[in-house]
Amino acid sequence: QGASGGPFSFTATGLPGSASKLSYLRSASLSARSGVAFSEKPAVQLTDAYGNLVKVAGVAVTVSITSGGGTLAGTTTASTDALGIATFTDLSLQGTVGARTLTFASTGLTGATLTVNLLAGEPTSISSNGGGGQSGAAGEPISIQPSVVVRDANNNPLSGVTVYFTPLDSSGTVATPTSVTNEFGIATANQWVLGEKVGTQTMVASTVGITTTVSFSVAVAPGPPATISVIRGDRQSVPAGRGVQTTIYFRVFDRVGNGVPNVRVNFAVASGNGTLSSSSFVTFPNGVAAVPSWTLGKFTGNQTVVGTVNGFPSVKATATVVAVPIKIVTFGDSNTDYGYLGTSPIINSISYVSSNPNRQPPSTPNNPTQVAGKVEAFWTEQYSSAVVVVNHGILGSTSGEARSSVGAPGARTVVNGVTRFGGEVLGLGNPWNGGEPQSSSYVFGPITRVKSFTPTPNDFVYVSIGTNDGGKGIPPLQTIANLTWMIDNWVEFGNSASHFILTTLPPLPGATSGVEGEVNKQIRALAAQKGVPLIDIAAFTSNDNGVTWKGAEYQVGDGIHYSETVRDWIASRIVAIMGAATAAPTP
């Protein structure tokens, strides 16, 4: 029977059907970092065929990678809770950067998928990307700035990572100490300027969280030439017309003070009209270049050489030497004191300190017939007129007992604490009074040795003495001892043995072959022992070691004094010795 009185309302409650599929609870895509637990915890829910939530607990859901590859870590199976939701609380994904598809599955249910944009993970390694094994110049920027790449455990490059670039001690500076990796994980040092030291310089790259570091080593050489300086031999004194004895060294420096090797330095005489054995020199490994053998011009005063770096004309320096007169004392007996013209026995000239009463005033120049005058002439002809020869006549090699009847002092006579040798050769008491007694030869009293000088390393002494010793009762051994004493004093006062010229003795009438020959034999041995140059007058003038003359042309007719020919030979030998000793050495 139909109802009446309507309308009527009926209420029904719809219930979800049985669970038939899994649905992802939130957005079906997210981003995650490789190896790092998902910041948004993946979760799926049970639904029926119409998408209604099915609240059933205890349903097991498993997640797996179905595309893109990689590795899941953490809990990969989770059970639904009372609301039918399965949450994966510690899930992480490892692999190369890129998209991944995760599939959530449960038995009898349609699965759900999740797209994951996998990003790089935490930094785990730092390695060189370029700029290692370079060479550079001290104090200059490196040509290729070092760089590193920072990666995670799966070799993914990481952007935004701060890298510290730190030069080690003396290895220069960087403009800023940090650099941030770019999208390719690369960080580059910011303007590494090398330090001043030559050798190996090192910079270290590091980042927080990675214990390993990357080192970049650079082989650092000197930079290009910037300056040149004279480091040795400047302002020395050198005889005019002769060679610089102390080699002059220039050094080429880079901008920060390192010596620059293998640089050609050009040298040229700038003043003085001297000559160089070569026009250039290539620097040694320490940047030093030696001035090639330099022979000065003939005139006294400053003379200069300029060094210019090849290819860098603005890089130059000047060395200066002072050209001075060369000086020598001829310290000998009457054969040195007197001058004879040819073989005439008439004395043509004597020294101003002679024991002869006809000695010249100190202002009188040396006579061309004396050994001293000939040395001056020969030196002037060959090298320079800047020469000083002081002629001192000495009777004997020893002290007061060798004086003649007129009281001429011997070489070792002491007055006021100074020997005659010390005063007239070493300049120790200049002016020095010889202490001569008043006599027919010394009517005006002692003679002041006004021409004496203190020798420099450039100067010489010529000692030809001992012929008179025998007549005064001085035995050969004492003569040799006196000559030894002179050589030793000369050297002890800082003079070179090569600048002490010694001679053997000419024939002396009445001498026995044993005495004269023994003296000459020992003089030769002494010269060899002491390393002094020897002029062997005995061998030149005699065939029997100084007993008799070779011929009449070797002496002036008195049988005692040698002729002008012999003095010419002696003077030429003196000049040759002086010339060789003052020639420019090869650097």
Coordinates of C-alpha atoms in Angstrom, one line a residue, residues 54-551:
V54 CA 41.0 3.0 3.3
K55 CA 42.0 3.0 6.9
V56 CA 43.6 -0.3 7.4
A57 CA 46.7 -0.7 9.5
G58 CA 49.4 -3.3 9.0
V59 CA 49.6 -3.4 5.2
A60 CA 53.2 -3.8 4.1
V61 CA 54.5 -1.4 1.4
T62 CA 57.8 -1.7 -0.3
V63 CA 59.7 1.0 -2.3
S64 CA 62.1 0.4 -5.1
I65 CA 63.9 2.2 -8.0
T66 CA 62.2 1.5 -11.2
S67 CA 64.1 3.9 -13.5
G68 CA 67.3 6.0 -13.4
G69 CA 69.4 3.7 -11.4
G70 CA 71.0 4.2 -8.1
T71 CA 70.8 2.7 -4.6
L72 CA 68.2 3.1 -1.9
A73 CA 69.3 3.2 1.7
G74 CA 67.4 3.2 5.0
T75 CA 64.0 1.4 5.6
T76 CA 62.6 0.4 2.2
T77 CA 59.5 -1.5 3.6
A78 CA 57.0 0.3 5.8
S79 CA 53.5 -0.7 7.2
T80 CA 50.4 1.4 7.1
D81 CA 49.2 3.0 10.3
A82 CA 45.6 3.2 11.5
L83 CA 44.9 5.8 8.9
G84 CA 46.1 3.5 6.1
I85 CA 49.3 5.6 5.6
A86 CA 52.8 4.1 5.2
T87 CA 55.6 6.6 5.9
F88 CA 59.3 6.0 5.0
T89 CA 61.1 7.9 7.7
D90 CA 64.8 7.4 6.9
L91 CA 64.8 6.7 3.1
S92 CA 67.8 8.0 1.1
L93 CA 68.8 7.6 -2.5
Q94 CA 72.4 7.5 -3.8
G95 CA 73.5 7.9 -7.4
T96 CA 74.4 10.4 -10.1
V97 CA 72.5 13.6 -10.4
G98 CA 69.3 13.3 -12.4
A99 CA 65.6 12.1 -12.3
R100 CA 64.6 8.8 -10.7
T101 CA 61.3 7.0 -10.5
L102 CA 60.5 5.3 -7.2
T103 CA 57.6 2.7 -7.1
F104 CA 55.7 1.9 -4.0
A105 CA 54.1 -1.6 -4.1
S106 CA 52.0 -3.9 -1.9
T107 CA 50.6 -7.3 -2.7
G108 CA 47.3 -7.2 -4.5
L109 CA 47.3 -3.4 -4.8
T110 CA 48.1 -1.1 -7.7
G111 CA 51.3 0.7 -6.9
A112 CA 52.1 4.4 -6.7
T113 CA 55.1 6.2 -8.3
L114 CA 57.2 9.1 -7.2
T115 CA 59.6 11.2 -9.4
V116 CA 62.7 12.2 -7.5
N117 CA 65.1 14.9 -8.8
L118 CA 68.3 13.6 -7.4
L119 CA 70.8 16.4 -6.5
A120 CA 74.5 16.2 -5.4
G121 CA 75.1 15.1 -1.9
E122 CA 77.6 16.2 0.8
P123 CA 81.2 17.0 -0.2
T124 CA 83.4 14.0 0.2
S125 CA 86.4 14.8 -2.1
I126 CA 88.4 17.6 -3.4
S127 CA 90.9 17.2 -6.3
S128 CA 93.0 19.2 -8.7
N129 CA 91.2 20.5 -11.8
G130 CA 94.1 22.4 -13.4
G131 CA 97.1 24.7 -12.8
G132 CA 99.5 22.2 -11.3
G133 CA 103.1 21.6 -12.3
Q134 CA 103.7 25.1 -13.6
S135 CA 106.8 27.3 -13.8
G136 CA 106.6 30.9 -12.9
A137 CA 108.7 34.0 -12.2
A138 CA 109.4 35.2 -8.7
G139 CA 107.1 38.1 -7.6
E140 CA 104.9 37.7 -10.7
P141 CA 101.3 36.3 -11.1
I142 CA 101.0 32.7 -12.1
S143 CA 100.0 32.2 -15.7
I144 CA 97.2 29.6 -15.0
Q145 CA 95.3 30.1 -11.8
P146 CA 95.0 26.7 -9.9
S147 CA 91.5 25.2 -9.6
V148 CA 89.9 22.3 -7.8
V149 CA 86.7 20.3 -8.2
V150 CA 84.6 19.3 -5.2
R151 CA 82.5 16.1 -5.5
D152 CA 80.2 14.0 -3.4
A153 CA 80.6 10.3 -2.7
N154 CA 79.0 9.4 -6.1
N155 CA 81.4 11.7 -8.0
N156 CA 78.8 14.4 -8.4
P157 CA 80.3 17.9 -8.7
L158 CA 79.0 20.3 -6.0
S159 CA 78.2 24.0 -6.5
G160 CA 78.3 26.6 -3.8
V161 CA 81.1 25.0 -1.7
T162 CA 83.6 27.5 -0.2
V163 CA 87.2 26.5 -1.0
Y164 CA 90.2 28.1 0.8
F165 CA 93.3 28.8 -1.2
T166 CA 96.3 29.3 1.1
P167 CA 99.9 30.0 -0.1
L168 CA 102.5 28.5 2.3
D169 CA 105.4 30.4 3.8
S170 CA 107.1 32.7 1.3
S171 CA 104.9 31.4 -1.5
G172 CA 103.2 34.7 -2.3
T173 CA 99.6 36.0 -1.9
V174 CA 96.1 35.6 -3.3
A175 CA 93.7 38.5 -3.9
T176 CA 91.0 36.8 -1.8
P177 CA 91.5 33.7 0.3
T178 CA 88.3 31.9 -0.7
S179 CA 86.5 30.9 -3.8
V180 CA 83.0 29.3 -4.3
T181 CA 82.5 26.3 -6.6
N182 CA 80.5 26.9 -9.7
E183 CA 77.8 24.6 -11.2
F184 CA 80.5 22.2 -12.3
G185 CA 81.9 22.0 -8.8
I186 CA 85.0 24.0 -9.7
A187 CA 86.6 26.7 -7.6
T188 CA 89.5 28.8 -8.9
A189 CA 92.2 30.7 -7.0
N190 CA 91.9 34.4 -7.2
Q191 CA 95.1 36.0 -8.5
W192 CA 98.0 34.0 -7.0
V193 CA 101.0 36.2 -7.1
L194 CA 104.2 34.3 -6.4
G195 CA 106.6 35.1 -3.6
E196 CA 110.1 36.5 -4.0
K197 CA 112.0 33.2 -3.3
V198 CA 113.4 31.1 -6.1
G199 CA 112.8 27.4 -6.0
T200 CA 109.5 25.6 -5.2
Q201 CA 106.5 27.6 -4.0
T202 CA 103.3 25.9 -2.8
M203 CA 99.6 26.7 -2.3
V204 CA 97.1 24.4 -0.6
A205 CA 93.4 24.2 -1.4
S206 CA 91.0 22.9 1.3
T207 CA 87.3 23.0 2.3
V208 CA 85.4 22.4 5.4
G209 CA 84.3 18.8 6.1
I210 CA 87.0 17.2 3.9
T211 CA 90.3 16.2 5.6
T212 CA 92.3 15.9 2.5
T213 CA 93.8 18.9 0.7
V214 CA 95.2 19.7 -2.7
S215 CA 98.7 21.1 -3.1
F216 CA 99.9 23.1 -6.1
S217 CA 103.6 23.5 -6.5
V218 CA 105.3 25.9 -8.9
A219 CA 108.9 25.8 -10.0
V220 CA 109.9 29.5 -9.5
A221 CA 112.7 31.1 -11.4
P222 CA 114.0 34.7 -11.3
G223 CA 111.9 37.2 -13.2
P224 CA 113.1 39.3 -16.1
P225 CA 116.0 41.7 -15.6
A226 CA 115.0 44.8 -13.7
T227 CA 118.3 46.2 -12.3
I228 CA 122.0 45.7 -12.6
S229 CA 124.6 46.6 -10.0
V230 CA 128.4 46.4 -9.5
I231 CA 128.9 44.0 -6.6
R232 CA 132.7 43.7 -6.5
G233 CA 135.8 45.5 -7.8
D234 CA 134.5 49.0 -8.1
R235 CA 136.7 51.9 -7.2
Q236 CA 139.9 50.0 -7.2
S237 CA 143.2 51.6 -8.1
V238 CA 145.0 50.3 -11.2
P239 CA 148.2 51.4 -12.9
A240 CA 147.5 53.5 -15.9
G241 CA 147.8 51.5 -19.1
R242 CA 147.6 48.2 -17.3
G243 CA 144.9 45.6 -16.4
V244 CA 142.3 45.6 -13.7
Q245 CA 143.6 43.1 -11.1
T246 CA 140.5 42.4 -9.1
T247 CA 137.9 41.2 -11.5
I248 CA 134.9 43.5 -11.5
Y249 CA 131.5 41.7 -11.2
F250 CA 128.1 43.0 -12.1
R251 CA 124.9 41.3 -11.0
V252 CA 121.6 41.3 -12.8
F253 CA 118.5 41.3 -10.5
D254 CA 114.8 40.7 -11.1
R255 CA 112.2 43.0 -9.7
V256 CA 112.3 41.4 -6.3
G257 CA 116.1 41.0 -5.9
N258 CA 116.9 37.6 -7.3
G259 CA 119.9 37.1 -9.5
V260 CA 118.9 36.4 -13.1
P261 CA 120.9 33.7 -14.9
N262 CA 121.7 33.2 -18.6
V263 CA 121.4 36.9 -19.4
R264 CA 123.9 38.5 -21.8
V265 CA 125.4 41.6 -20.3
N266 CA 127.1 43.9 -22.8
F267 CA 130.2 45.8 -21.6
A268 CA 131.8 48.9 -23.1
V269 CA 134.5 51.3 -22.0
A270 CA 132.8 54.6 -21.3
S271 CA 135.8 56.7 -20.4
G272 CA 139.6 56.3 -20.3
N273 CA 140.2 54.8 -23.8
G274 CA 140.9 51.4 -22.4
T275 CA 140.1 48.1 -24.0
L276 CA 138.1 44.9 -23.1
S277 CA 139.0 41.4 -24.2
S278 CA 135.4 40.8 -25.0
S279 CA 132.2 42.9 -25.3
S280 CA 129.8 40.7 -23.4
F281 CA 129.4 38.0 -20.7
V282 CA 126.5 35.7 -20.0
T283 CA 125.5 35.7 -16.3
F284 CA 126.2 32.7 -14.1
P285 CA 123.3 30.9 -12.3
N286 CA 123.4 33.5 -9.5
G287 CA 123.0 36.4 -12.0
V288 CA 126.7 37.5 -11.8
A289 CA 128.6 38.6 -14.9
A290 CA 132.3 39.3 -14.9
V291 CA 133.7 42.3 -16.8
P292 CA 136.0 40.8 -19.5
S293 CA 139.7 41.5 -19.0
W294 CA 140.0 45.3 -18.9
T295 CA 143.2 47.1 -19.8
L296 CA 143.1 50.8 -18.9
G297 CA 143.9 53.7 -21.0
K298 CA 147.3 55.4 -20.6
F299 CA 146.1 58.3 -18.5
T300 CA 145.5 58.7 -14.7
G301 CA 142.2 59.5 -13.2
N302 CA 138.8 57.8 -13.3
Q303 CA 138.1 55.3 -16.0
T304 CA 134.7 53.6 -16.5
V305 CA 133.0 50.6 -18.0
V306 CA 129.2 50.4 -18.5
G307 CA 127.3 47.2 -18.3
T308 CA 124.0 47.0 -20.2
V309 CA 121.6 44.0 -20.1
N310 CA 121.0 42.6 -23.6
G311 CA 117.6 43.7 -24.8
F312 CA 117.0 46.0 -21.8
P313 CA 119.0 49.2 -22.6
S314 CA 117.5 51.0 -19.6
V315 CA 119.0 48.4 -17.2
K316 CA 122.6 49.4 -16.9
A317 CA 125.3 50.2 -14.3
T318 CA 128.8 51.7 -14.3
A319 CA 132.0 50.5 -12.7
T320 CA 134.8 53.0 -12.0
V321 CA 138.5 52.4 -11.4
V322 CA 141.1 55.0 -10.6
A323 CA 144.1 54.9 -13.0
V324 CA 147.2 55.7 -11.0
P325 CA 151.0 55.9 -11.7
I326 CA 152.8 52.6 -11.2
K327 CA 155.6 52.9 -8.7
I328 CA 158.8 51.0 -8.1
V329 CA 161.8 51.5 -5.8
T330 CA 165.1 50.4 -7.2
F331 CA 167.0 49.5 -4.0
G332 CA 170.5 48.4 -4.9
D333 CA 174.3 48.9 -4.7
S334 CA 176.3 51.1 -7.0
N335 CA 175.4 49.2 -10.1
T336 CA 171.8 50.3 -9.5
D337 CA 172.8 53.7 -8.0
Y338 CA 175.1 54.8 -10.8
G339 CA 174.6 55.4 -14.5
Y340 CA 177.3 55.0 -17.1
L341 CA 177.0 55.9 -20.7
G342 CA 177.9 52.9 -22.8
T343 CA 181.1 51.4 -21.5
S344 CA 182.6 54.6 -20.3
P345 CA 183.9 54.3 -16.8
I346 CA 182.9 57.9 -16.0
I347 CA 179.8 58.1 -13.8
N348 CA 177.1 59.8 -15.7
S349 CA 174.5 60.1 -12.9
I350 CA 174.0 59.0 -9.3
S351 CA 171.0 58.9 -7.0
Y352 CA 170.2 61.6 -4.5
V353 CA 170.8 59.2 -1.6
S354 CA 174.1 57.9 -3.0
S355 CA 177.2 57.5 -0.8
N356 CA 179.0 59.3 -3.6
P357 CA 179.6 63.0 -2.7
N358 CA 178.3 64.1 -6.1
R359 CA 174.8 62.9 -5.4
Q360 CA 172.0 64.8 -7.1
P361 CA 169.4 67.0 -5.4
P362 CA 166.1 65.2 -4.7
S363 CA 164.4 67.3 -7.5
T364 CA 166.7 65.9 -10.2
P365 CA 164.9 63.4 -12.4
N366 CA 166.3 59.9 -13.0
N367 CA 169.0 59.8 -15.7
P368 CA 168.4 57.8 -18.9
T369 CA 171.6 55.8 -18.2
Q370 CA 170.5 54.6 -14.7
V371 CA 168.4 51.5 -14.3
A372 CA 165.7 53.7 -12.8
G373 CA 165.7 56.1 -15.8
K374 CA 165.6 53.1 -18.2
V375 CA 162.6 51.6 -16.4
E376 CA 160.8 54.9 -16.7
A377 CA 161.6 55.1 -20.4
F378 CA 160.7 51.5 -21.3
W379 CA 157.5 51.6 -19.2
T380 CA 156.4 54.9 -20.9
E381 CA 157.1 53.5 -24.3
Q382 CA 155.1 50.3 -23.7
Y383 CA 152.3 51.3 -21.4
S384 CA 152.0 54.8 -19.9
S385 CA 154.0 57.8 -18.9
A386 CA 152.3 57.5 -15.5
V387 CA 155.3 55.8 -13.8
V388 CA 157.3 56.7 -10.7
V389 CA 160.7 55.1 -10.2
V390 CA 162.7 56.0 -7.0
N391 CA 166.4 55.1 -7.1
H392 CA 168.0 54.4 -3.7
G393 CA 171.7 53.5 -3.6
I394 CA 172.6 51.0 -0.8
L395 CA 176.1 49.8 0.0
G396 CA 175.3 46.6 1.9
S397 CA 172.4 44.3 2.7
T398 CA 173.0 44.4 6.5
S399 CA 173.1 47.0 9.3
G400 CA 175.7 49.5 10.4
E401 CA 178.8 47.3 10.1
A402 CA 178.3 47.4 6.3
R403 CA 178.8 51.1 6.1
S404 CA 181.5 52.5 4.0
S405 CA 184.1 54.8 5.2
V406 CA 181.8 57.8 4.6
G407 CA 179.1 56.3 6.8
A408 CA 176.5 55.3 4.3
P409 CA 173.8 53.2 6.1
G410 CA 173.1 49.6 5.1
A411 CA 169.7 48.2 4.4
R412 CA 169.0 47.1 8.0
T413 CA 170.5 50.1 9.8
V414 CA 167.9 51.4 12.3
V415 CA 167.3 55.0 13.1
N416 CA 164.4 56.1 15.4
G417 CA 163.1 52.5 15.2
V418 CA 163.0 52.3 11.4
T419 CA 165.4 50.5 9.1
R420 CA 166.5 52.0 5.9
F421 CA 164.7 49.3 4.0
G422 CA 161.6 50.0 6.1
G423 CA 161.7 53.7 5.4
E424 CA 162.7 53.7 1.8
V425 CA 160.9 50.6 0.5
L426 CA 158.0 50.2 2.9
G427 CA 157.5 54.0 3.7
L428 CA 157.4 53.3 7.5
G429 CA 159.3 56.5 8.5
N430 CA 158.8 58.8 5.6
P431 CA 160.6 61.2 5.6
W432 CA 163.3 59.2 7.2
N433 CA 166.7 60.4 8.2
G434 CA 169.4 57.9 7.5
G435 CA 171.6 58.8 10.5
E436 CA 174.6 59.5 8.4
P437 CA 177.5 61.0 10.3
Q438 CA 178.9 64.2 9.1
S439 CA 181.7 63.5 6.7
S440 CA 183.1 64.6 3.4
S441 CA 180.1 63.0 1.8
Y442 CA 177.5 64.2 4.2
V443 CA 178.6 67.8 5.0
F444 CA 175.1 68.9 5.5
G445 CA 174.1 66.1 7.8
P446 CA 171.5 63.4 7.3
I447 CA 169.5 63.1 4.1
T448 CA 165.8 63.2 4.3
R449 CA 164.3 60.4 2.1
V450 CA 161.8 62.7 0.5
K451 CA 161.1 60.4 -2.5
S452 CA 160.0 57.4 -0.5
F453 CA 156.4 56.3 -0.6
T454 CA 154.2 53.7 1.0
P455 CA 153.6 50.9 -1.6
T456 CA 150.1 49.9 -2.6
P457 CA 149.3 46.5 -4.1
N458 CA 150.1 48.0 -7.5
D459 CA 153.7 48.8 -6.6
F460 CA 157.1 47.0 -6.9
V461 CA 160.5 46.9 -5.4
Y462 CA 163.7 45.9 -7.2
V463 CA 166.4 44.7 -4.9
S464 CA 169.9 44.1 -6.3
I465 CA 172.3 44.1 -3.3
G466 CA 174.9 41.9 -1.7
T467 CA 178.0 42.4 -3.9
N468 CA 179.6 44.6 -1.3
D469 CA 178.8 42.3 1.7
G470 CA 181.9 40.1 1.1
G471 CA 184.3 43.0 1.3
K472 CA 182.8 44.0 4.7
G473 CA 183.2 40.5 6.1
I474 CA 179.5 39.5 5.7
P475 CA 179.3 35.8 5.0
P476 CA 177.0 34.5 2.2
L477 CA 174.5 33.0 4.8
Q478 CA 174.0 36.4 6.3
T479 CA 173.5 38.0 2.9
I480 CA 170.8 35.4 2.2
A481 CA 169.3 36.0 5.6
N482 CA 169.1 39.7 5.0
L483 CA 167.5 39.3 1.6
T484 CA 165.0 36.8 3.2
W485 CA 164.2 39.4 5.8
M486 CA 163.5 42.0 3.2
I487 CA 161.1 39.7 1.2
D488 CA 159.3 38.6 4.4
N489 CA 158.9 42.3 5.5
W490 CA 157.5 43.2 2.1
V491 CA 155.0 40.4 2.2
E492 CA 154.1 40.9 5.9
F493 CA 153.1 44.5 5.1
G494 CA 150.5 43.3 2.6
N495 CA 152.4 43.4 -0.6
S496 CA 152.6 40.6 -3.1
A497 CA 155.7 38.4 -3.5
S498 CA 155.2 38.7 -7.2
H499 CA 156.0 42.4 -6.9
F500 CA 159.4 41.9 -5.2
I501 CA 162.1 41.6 -7.9
L502 CA 165.3 39.9 -6.8
T503 CA 168.6 39.6 -8.6
T504 CA 171.8 37.5 -8.6
L505 CA 175.1 39.3 -8.4
P506 CA 177.5 40.3 -11.2
P507 CA 181.2 39.4 -11.2
L508 CA 183.3 41.1 -8.5
P509 CA 187.1 41.3 -8.9
G510 CA 189.0 39.3 -6.3
A511 CA 186.0 37.1 -5.4
T512 CA 186.6 33.4 -5.2
S513 CA 184.3 31.1 -7.2
G514 CA 183.2 29.4 -4.0
V515 CA 181.9 32.6 -2.3
E516 CA 180.4 34.3 -5.3
G517 CA 179.0 31.1 -6.8
E518 CA 177.5 30.1 -3.4
V519 CA 175.7 33.4 -2.9
N520 CA 174.2 33.3 -6.4
K521 CA 173.2 29.7 -6.0
Q522 CA 171.4 30.5 -2.7
I523 CA 169.8 33.6 -4.2
R524 CA 168.2 31.5 -6.9
A525 CA 167.0 29.0 -4.3
L526 CA 165.6 31.8 -2.2
A527 CA 163.6 33.3 -5.1
A528 CA 162.1 29.9 -5.9
Q529 CA 161.3 29.3 -2.2
K530 CA 159.6 32.7 -1.7
G531 CA 158.0 32.8 -5.1
V532 CA 159.6 36.1 -6.1
P533 CA 160.6 36.9 -9.7
L534 CA 164.4 36.7 -10.3
I535 CA 166.6 38.6 -12.8
D536 CA 169.7 36.4 -13.1
I537 CA 172.3 39.0 -13.7
A538 CA 175.1 36.5 -13.0
A539 CA 173.9 34.2 -15.8
F540 CA 173.6 37.1 -18.2
T541 CA 177.0 38.6 -17.5
S542 CA 179.1 35.6 -16.6
N543 CA 179.9 32.1 -17.7
D544 CA 181.2 31.0 -14.3
N545 CA 178.3 32.0 -12.0
G546 CA 179.7 35.5 -11.3
V547 CA 183.4 35.0 -11.0
T548 CA 184.4 36.7 -14.2
W549 CA 182.7 38.7 -17.0
K550 CA 181.7 37.1 -20.2
G551 CA 183.3 39.9 -22.2

